[in-house]
Coordinates of N, CA and C in Angstrom, one line a residue:
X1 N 104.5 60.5 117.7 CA 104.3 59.1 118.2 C 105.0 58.2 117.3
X2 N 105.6 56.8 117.8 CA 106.3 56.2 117.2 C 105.4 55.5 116.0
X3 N 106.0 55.3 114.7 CA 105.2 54.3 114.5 C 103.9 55.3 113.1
X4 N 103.8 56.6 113.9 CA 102.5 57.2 112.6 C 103.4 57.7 111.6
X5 N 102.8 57.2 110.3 CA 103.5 57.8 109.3 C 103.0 59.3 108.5
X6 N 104.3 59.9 108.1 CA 104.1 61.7 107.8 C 103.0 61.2 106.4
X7 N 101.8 62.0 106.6 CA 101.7 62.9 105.1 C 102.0 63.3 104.0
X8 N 102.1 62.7 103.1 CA 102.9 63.1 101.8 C 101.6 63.8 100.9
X9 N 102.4 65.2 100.8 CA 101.6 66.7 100.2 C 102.3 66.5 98.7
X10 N 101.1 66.2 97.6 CA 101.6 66.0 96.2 C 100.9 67.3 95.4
X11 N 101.5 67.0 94.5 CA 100.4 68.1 93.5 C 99.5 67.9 93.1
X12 N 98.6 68.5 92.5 CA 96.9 68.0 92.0 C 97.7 67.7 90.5
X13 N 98.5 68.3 89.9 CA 99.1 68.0 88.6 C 100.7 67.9 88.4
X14 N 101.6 67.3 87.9 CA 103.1 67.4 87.6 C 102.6 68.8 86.8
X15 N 103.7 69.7 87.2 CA 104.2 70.8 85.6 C 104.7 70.0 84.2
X16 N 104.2 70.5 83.1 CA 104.9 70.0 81.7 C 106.3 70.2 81.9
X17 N 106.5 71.6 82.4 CA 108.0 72.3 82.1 C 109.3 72.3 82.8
X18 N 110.0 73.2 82.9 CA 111.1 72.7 83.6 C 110.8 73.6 84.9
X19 N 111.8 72.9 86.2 CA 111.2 72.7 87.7 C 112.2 74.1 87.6
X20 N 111.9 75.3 88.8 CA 112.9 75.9 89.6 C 113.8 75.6 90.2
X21 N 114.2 74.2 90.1 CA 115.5 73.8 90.1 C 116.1 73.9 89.1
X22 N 116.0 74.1 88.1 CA 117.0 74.2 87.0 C 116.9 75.7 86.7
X23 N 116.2 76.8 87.1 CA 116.9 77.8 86.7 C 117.7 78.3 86.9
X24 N 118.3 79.3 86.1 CA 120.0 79.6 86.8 C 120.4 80.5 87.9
X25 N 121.4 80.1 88.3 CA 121.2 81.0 89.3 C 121.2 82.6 89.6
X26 N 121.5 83.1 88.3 CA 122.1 84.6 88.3 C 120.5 85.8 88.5
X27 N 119.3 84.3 88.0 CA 117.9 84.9 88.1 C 117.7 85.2 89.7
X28 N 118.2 83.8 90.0 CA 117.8 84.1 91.8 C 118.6 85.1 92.3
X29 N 119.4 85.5 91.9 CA 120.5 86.7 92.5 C 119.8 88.3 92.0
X30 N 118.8 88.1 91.2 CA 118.2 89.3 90.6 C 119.2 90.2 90.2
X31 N 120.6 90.0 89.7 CA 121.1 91.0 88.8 C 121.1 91.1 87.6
X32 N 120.6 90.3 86.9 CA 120.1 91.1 85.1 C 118.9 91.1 85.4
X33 N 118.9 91.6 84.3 CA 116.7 92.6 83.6 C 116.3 91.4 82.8
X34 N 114.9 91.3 82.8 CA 114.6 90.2 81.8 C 113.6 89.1 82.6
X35 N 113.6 88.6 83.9 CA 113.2 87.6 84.6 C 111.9 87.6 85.4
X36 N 111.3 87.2 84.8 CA 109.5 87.7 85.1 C 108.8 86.5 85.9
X37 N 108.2 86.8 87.0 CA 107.3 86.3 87.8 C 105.6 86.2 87.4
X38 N 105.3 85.1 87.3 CA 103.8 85.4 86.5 C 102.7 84.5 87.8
X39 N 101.9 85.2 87.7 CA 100.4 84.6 88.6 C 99.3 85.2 88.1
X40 N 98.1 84.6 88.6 CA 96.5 85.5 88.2 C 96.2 85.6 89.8
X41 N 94.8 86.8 89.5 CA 94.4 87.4 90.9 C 92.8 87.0 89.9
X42 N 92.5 86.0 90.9 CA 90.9 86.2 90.5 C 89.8 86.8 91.3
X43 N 88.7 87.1 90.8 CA 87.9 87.5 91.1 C 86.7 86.8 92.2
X44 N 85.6 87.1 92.4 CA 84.3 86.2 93.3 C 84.2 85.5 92.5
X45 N 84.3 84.1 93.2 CA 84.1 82.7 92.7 C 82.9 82.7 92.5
X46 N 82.4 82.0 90.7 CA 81.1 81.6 90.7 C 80.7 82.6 90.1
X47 N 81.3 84.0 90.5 CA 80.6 85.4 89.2 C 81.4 85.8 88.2
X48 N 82.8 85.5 88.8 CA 83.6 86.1 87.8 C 84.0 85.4 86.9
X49 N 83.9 85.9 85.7 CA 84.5 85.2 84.6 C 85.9 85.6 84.1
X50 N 86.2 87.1 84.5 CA 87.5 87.4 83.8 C 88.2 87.5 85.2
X51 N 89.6 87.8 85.0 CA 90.8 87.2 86.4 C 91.6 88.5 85.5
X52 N 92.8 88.6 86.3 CA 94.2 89.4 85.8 C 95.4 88.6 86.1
X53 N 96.1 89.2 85.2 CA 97.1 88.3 84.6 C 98.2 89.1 85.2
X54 N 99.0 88.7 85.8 CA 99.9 89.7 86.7 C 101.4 89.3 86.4
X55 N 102.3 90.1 85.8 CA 103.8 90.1 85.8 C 104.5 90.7 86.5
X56 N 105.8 90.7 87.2 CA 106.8 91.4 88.1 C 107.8 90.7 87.7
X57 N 108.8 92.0 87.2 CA 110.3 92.1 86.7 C 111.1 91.9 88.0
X58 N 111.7 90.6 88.1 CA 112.3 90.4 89.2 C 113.4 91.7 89.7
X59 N 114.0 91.7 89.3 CA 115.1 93.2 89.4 C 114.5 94.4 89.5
X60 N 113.7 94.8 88.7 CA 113.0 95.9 89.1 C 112.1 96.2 89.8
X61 N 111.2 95.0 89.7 CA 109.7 94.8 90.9 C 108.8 95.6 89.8
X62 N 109.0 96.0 88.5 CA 108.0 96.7 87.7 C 106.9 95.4 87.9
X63 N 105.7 96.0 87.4 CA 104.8 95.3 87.3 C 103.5 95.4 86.6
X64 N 103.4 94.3 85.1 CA 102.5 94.5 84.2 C 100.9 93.8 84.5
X65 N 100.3 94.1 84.7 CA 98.7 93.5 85.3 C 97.9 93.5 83.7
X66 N 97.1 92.6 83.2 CA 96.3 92.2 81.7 C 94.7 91.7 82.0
X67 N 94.0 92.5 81.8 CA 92.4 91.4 82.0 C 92.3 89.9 81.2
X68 N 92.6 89.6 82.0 CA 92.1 88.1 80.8 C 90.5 87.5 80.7
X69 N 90.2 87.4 79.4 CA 88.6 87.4 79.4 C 87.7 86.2 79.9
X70 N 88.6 85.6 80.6 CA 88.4 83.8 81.1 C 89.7 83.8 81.7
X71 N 89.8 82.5 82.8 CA 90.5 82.1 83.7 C 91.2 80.3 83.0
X72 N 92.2 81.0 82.0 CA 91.8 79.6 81.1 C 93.5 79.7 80.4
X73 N 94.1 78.2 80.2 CA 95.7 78.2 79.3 C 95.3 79.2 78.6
X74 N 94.6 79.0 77.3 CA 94.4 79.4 76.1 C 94.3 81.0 76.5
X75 N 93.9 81.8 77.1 CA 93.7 82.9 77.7 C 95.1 83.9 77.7
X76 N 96.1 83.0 78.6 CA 96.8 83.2 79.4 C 98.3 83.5 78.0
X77 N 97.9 82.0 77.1 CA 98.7 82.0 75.9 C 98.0 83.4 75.1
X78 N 97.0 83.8 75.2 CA 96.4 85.0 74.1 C 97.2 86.6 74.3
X79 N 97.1 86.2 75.9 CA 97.9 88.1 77.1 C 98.9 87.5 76.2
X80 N 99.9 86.8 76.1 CA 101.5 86.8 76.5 C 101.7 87.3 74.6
X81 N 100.5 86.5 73.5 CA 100.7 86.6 72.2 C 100.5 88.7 71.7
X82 N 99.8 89.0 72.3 CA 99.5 90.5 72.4 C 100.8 91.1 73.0
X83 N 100.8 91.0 74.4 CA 102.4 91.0 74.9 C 103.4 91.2 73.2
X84 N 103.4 90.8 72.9 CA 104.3 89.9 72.2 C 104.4 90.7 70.2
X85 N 102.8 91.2 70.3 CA 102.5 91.9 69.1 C 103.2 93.5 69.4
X86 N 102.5 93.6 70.7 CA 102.8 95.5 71.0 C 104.2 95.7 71.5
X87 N 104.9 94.3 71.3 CA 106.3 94.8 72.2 C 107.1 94.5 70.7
X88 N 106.8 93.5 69.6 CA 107.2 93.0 68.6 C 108.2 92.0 69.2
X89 N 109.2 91.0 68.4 CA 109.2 89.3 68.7 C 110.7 89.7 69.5
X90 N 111.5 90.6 68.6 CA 112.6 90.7 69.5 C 112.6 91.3 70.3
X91 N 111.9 92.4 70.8 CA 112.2 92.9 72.0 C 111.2 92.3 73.0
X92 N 110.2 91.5 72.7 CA 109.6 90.5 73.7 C 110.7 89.6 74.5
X93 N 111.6 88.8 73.7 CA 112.4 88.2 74.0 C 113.7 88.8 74.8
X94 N 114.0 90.2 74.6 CA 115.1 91.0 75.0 C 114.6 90.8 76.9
X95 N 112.8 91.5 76.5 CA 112.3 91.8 77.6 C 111.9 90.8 78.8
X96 N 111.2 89.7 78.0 CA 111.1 88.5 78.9 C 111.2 87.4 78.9
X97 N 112.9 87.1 79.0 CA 114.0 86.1 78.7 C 113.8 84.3 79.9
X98 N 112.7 84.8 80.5 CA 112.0 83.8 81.6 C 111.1 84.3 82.4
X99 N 110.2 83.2 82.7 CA 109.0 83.8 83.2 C 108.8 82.4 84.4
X100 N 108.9 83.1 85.6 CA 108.5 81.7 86.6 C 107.5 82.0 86.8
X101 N 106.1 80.4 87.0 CA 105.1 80.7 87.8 C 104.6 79.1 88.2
X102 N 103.4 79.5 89.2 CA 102.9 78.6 89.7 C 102.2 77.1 89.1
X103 N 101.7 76.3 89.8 CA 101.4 74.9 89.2 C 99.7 75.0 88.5
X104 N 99.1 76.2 88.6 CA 97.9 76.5 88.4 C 97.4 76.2 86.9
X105 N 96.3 75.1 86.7 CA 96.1 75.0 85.4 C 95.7 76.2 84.0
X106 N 96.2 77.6 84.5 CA 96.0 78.7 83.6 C 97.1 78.5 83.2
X107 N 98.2 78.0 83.5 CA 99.6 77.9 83.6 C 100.1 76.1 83.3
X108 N 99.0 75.8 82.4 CA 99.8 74.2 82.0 C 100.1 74.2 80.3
X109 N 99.9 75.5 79.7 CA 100.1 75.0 78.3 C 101.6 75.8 78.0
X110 N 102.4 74.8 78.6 CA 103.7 75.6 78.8 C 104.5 75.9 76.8
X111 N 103.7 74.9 75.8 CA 104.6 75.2 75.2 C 104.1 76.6 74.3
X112 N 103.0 76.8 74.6 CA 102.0 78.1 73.9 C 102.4 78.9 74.5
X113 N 103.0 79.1 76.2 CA 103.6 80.3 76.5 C 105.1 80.4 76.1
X114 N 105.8 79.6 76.0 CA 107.2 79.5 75.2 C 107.2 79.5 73.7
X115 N 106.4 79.7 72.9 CA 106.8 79.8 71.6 C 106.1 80.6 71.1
X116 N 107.0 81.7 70.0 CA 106.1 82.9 69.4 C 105.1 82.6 68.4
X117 N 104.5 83.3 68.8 CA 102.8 83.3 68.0 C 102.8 83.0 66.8
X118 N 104.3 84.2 66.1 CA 104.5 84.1 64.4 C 105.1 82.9 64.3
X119 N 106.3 82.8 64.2 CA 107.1 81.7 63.9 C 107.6 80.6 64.4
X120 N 107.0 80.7 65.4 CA 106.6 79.4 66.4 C 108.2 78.7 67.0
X121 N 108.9 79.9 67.0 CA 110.7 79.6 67.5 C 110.2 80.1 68.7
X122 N 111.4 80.0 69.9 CA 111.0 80.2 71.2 C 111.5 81.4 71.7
X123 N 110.3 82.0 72.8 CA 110.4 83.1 72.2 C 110.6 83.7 74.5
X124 N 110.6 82.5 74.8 CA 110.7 82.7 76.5 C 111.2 81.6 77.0
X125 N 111.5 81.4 77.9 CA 111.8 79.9 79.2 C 110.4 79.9 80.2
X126 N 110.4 79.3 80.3 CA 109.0 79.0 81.6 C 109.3 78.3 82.4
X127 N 109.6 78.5 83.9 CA 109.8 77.8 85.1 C 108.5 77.2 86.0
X128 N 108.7 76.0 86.7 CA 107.8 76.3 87.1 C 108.1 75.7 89.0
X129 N 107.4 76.9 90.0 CA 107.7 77.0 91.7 C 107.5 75.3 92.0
X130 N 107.7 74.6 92.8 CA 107.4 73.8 93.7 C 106.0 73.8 93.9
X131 N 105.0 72.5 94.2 CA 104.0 72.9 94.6 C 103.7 73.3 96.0
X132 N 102.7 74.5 96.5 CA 102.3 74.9 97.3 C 103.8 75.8 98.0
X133 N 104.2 76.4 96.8 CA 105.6 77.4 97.6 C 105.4 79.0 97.0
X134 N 104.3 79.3 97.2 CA 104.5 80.9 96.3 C 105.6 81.5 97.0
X135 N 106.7 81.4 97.8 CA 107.5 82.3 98.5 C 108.5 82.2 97.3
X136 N 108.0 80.8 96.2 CA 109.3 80.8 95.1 C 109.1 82.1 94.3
X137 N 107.7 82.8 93.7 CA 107.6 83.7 93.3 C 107.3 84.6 94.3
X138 N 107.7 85.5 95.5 CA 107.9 86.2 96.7 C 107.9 87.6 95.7
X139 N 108.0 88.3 95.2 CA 107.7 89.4 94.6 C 106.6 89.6 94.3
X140 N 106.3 88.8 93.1 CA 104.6 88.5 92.5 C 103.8 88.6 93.8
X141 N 103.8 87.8 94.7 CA 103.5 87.6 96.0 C 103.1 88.6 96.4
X142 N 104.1 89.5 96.9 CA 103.6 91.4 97.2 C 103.2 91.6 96.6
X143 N 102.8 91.9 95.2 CA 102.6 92.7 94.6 C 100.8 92.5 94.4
X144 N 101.0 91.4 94.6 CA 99.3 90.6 94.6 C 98.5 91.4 95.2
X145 N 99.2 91.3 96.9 CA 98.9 92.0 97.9 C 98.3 93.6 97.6
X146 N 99.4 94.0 97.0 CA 99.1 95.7 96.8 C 98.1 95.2 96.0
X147 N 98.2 95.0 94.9 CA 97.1 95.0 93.9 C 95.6 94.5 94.4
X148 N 95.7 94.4 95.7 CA 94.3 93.7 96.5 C 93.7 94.9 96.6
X149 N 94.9 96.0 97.6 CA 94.1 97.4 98.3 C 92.8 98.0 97.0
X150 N 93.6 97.4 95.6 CA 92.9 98.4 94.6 C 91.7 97.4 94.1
X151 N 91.5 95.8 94.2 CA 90.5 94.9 94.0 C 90.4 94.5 95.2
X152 N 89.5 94.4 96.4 CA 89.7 93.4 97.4 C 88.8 92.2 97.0
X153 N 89.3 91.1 97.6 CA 88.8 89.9 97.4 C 87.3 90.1 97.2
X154 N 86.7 89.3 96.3 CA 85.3 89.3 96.3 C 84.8 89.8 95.4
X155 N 85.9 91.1 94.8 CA 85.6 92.2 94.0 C 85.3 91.1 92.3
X156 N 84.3 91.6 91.7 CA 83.7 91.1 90.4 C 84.9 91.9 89.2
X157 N 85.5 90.9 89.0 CA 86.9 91.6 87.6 C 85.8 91.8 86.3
X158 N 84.5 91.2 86.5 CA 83.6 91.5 85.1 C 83.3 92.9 85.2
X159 N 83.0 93.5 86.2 CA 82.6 95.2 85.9 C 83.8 95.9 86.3
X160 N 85.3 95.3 85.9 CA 86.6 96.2 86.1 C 86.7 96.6 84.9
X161 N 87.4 97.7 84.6 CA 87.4 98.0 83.1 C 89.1 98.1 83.0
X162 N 90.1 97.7 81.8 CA 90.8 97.6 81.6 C 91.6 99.1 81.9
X163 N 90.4 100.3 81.8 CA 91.4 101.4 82.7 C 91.9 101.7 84.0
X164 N 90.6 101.1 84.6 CA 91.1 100.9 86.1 C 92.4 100.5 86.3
X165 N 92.6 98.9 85.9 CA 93.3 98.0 85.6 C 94.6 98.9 85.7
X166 N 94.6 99.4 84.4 CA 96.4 100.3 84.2 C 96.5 101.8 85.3
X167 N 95.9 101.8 85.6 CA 95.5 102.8 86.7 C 96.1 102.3 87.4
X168 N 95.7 100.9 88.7 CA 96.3 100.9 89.6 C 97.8 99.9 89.7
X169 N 97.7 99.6 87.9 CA 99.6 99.0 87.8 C 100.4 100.3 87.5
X170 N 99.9 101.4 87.0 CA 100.4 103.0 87.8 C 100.8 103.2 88.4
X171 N 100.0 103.0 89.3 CA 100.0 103.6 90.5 C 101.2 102.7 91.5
X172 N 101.3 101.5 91.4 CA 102.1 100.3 91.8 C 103.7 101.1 91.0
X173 N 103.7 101.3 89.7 CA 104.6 100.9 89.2 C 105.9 102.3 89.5
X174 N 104.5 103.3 89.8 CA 105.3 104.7 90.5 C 105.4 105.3 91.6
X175 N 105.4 104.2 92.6 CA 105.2 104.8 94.2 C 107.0 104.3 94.5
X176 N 107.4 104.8 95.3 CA 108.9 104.6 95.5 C 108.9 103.8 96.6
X177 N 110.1 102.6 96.3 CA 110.2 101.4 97.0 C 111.3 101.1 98.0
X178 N 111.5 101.4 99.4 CA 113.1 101.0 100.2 C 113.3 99.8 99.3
X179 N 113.1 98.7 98.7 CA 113.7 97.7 98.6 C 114.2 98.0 97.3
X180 N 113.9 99.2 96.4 CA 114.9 99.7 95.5 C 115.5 100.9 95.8
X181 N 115.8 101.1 97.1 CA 117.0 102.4 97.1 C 115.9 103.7 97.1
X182 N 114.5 103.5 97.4 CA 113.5 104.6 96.9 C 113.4 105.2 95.6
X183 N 113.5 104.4 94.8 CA 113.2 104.7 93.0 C 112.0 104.1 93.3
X184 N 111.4 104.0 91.8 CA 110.7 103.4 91.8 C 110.4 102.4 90.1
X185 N 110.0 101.4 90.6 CA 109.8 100.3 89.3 C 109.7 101.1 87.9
X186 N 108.8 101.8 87.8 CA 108.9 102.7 86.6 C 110.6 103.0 86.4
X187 N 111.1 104.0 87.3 CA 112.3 104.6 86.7 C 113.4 103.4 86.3
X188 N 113.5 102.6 87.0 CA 114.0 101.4 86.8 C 114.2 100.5 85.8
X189 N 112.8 100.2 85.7 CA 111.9 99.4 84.3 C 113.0 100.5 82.8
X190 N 112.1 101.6 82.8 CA 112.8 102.1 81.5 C 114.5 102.2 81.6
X191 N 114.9 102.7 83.0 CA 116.6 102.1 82.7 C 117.4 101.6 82.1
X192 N 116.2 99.8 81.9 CA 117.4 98.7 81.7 C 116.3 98.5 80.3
X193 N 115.3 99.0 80.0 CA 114.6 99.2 79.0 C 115.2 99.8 77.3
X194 N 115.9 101.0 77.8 CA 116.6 101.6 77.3 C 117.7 101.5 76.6
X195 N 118.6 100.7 78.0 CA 119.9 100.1 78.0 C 120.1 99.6 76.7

């Protein structure tokens, strides 16, 4: 109709960081190792207190899943600081050279997930999707999905136990994929791991 005016769809928050327009483009072409997709998968609203912290290596589609013990920045900064201890500072950085994710307040203390724990030099890039576009993180996206068959919605992440957990990023990370040639994220992952 002539005359009604559109809708304007904003965010509940600006991002601190820098927008997926500025990342480069060789990420979106997924041909180097290094480029990580990040989201949480929470649990029944109202019972659950802990959520999972979910990564996927753009190139490979590997994928790291973390209990986080609250649904909280400070949380989110703790996974990535551990990350960061068991992988040690340079090969954190070798391994995850950027990290895109969504506008979700678990995801606004952008400079605690960009800077290392020790020496407080930077130790990642952080992008962040468009609001209301998860197709910008479209991997993570799947992977969510699968990682549902093994939590379905509803499911209480307080009585999951962190075995389960790596259990069913196993199970994800070694089933073989058409969209890699039928390898699978495992053989892949240690490939360029290696390299």
């Amino acid at each position: 109709k002539k005359g009604k005016k559109k809708k304007e769809v904003r965010a509940k928050r600006a991002a601190q960081g820098n927008s997926i327009e500025k990342r480069p483009e060789e990420i979106n072409k997924r041909t180097s190792y290094g480029h990580w997709e990040m989201d949480t998968v929470c649990g029944q609203r109202g019972k659950s207190k802990q959520s999972l912290l979910v990564l996927t290596e753009r190139m490979t589609r590997v994928e790291l899943v973390r209990v986080l013990k609250q649904h909280t920045a400070e949380e989110v900064v703790r996974s990535l600081d551990r990350l960061e201890r068991e992988l040690g500072e340079k090969k954190f950085r070798e391994t995850f050279k950027t990290i895109t994710v969504d506008n979700g307040r678990e995801f606004m203390d952008v400079e605690g997930m960009e800077r290392s724990r020790r020496n407080k030099k930077p130790r990642t890039s952080i992008y962040y999707c468009h609001p209301y576009s998860p197709h910008e993180r479209g991997s993570n996206e799947n992977m969510n999905r699968i990682l549902r068959r093994w939590f379905p919605k509803g499911t209480n992440f307080d009585d999951v136990t962190p075995a389960e957990v790596a259990e069913a990023a196993r199970w994800m990370n070694n089933y073989p994929r058409r969209v890699l040639g039928w390898k699978t994220a495992s053989d892949l992952f240690r490939e360029y791991v290696a390299a």
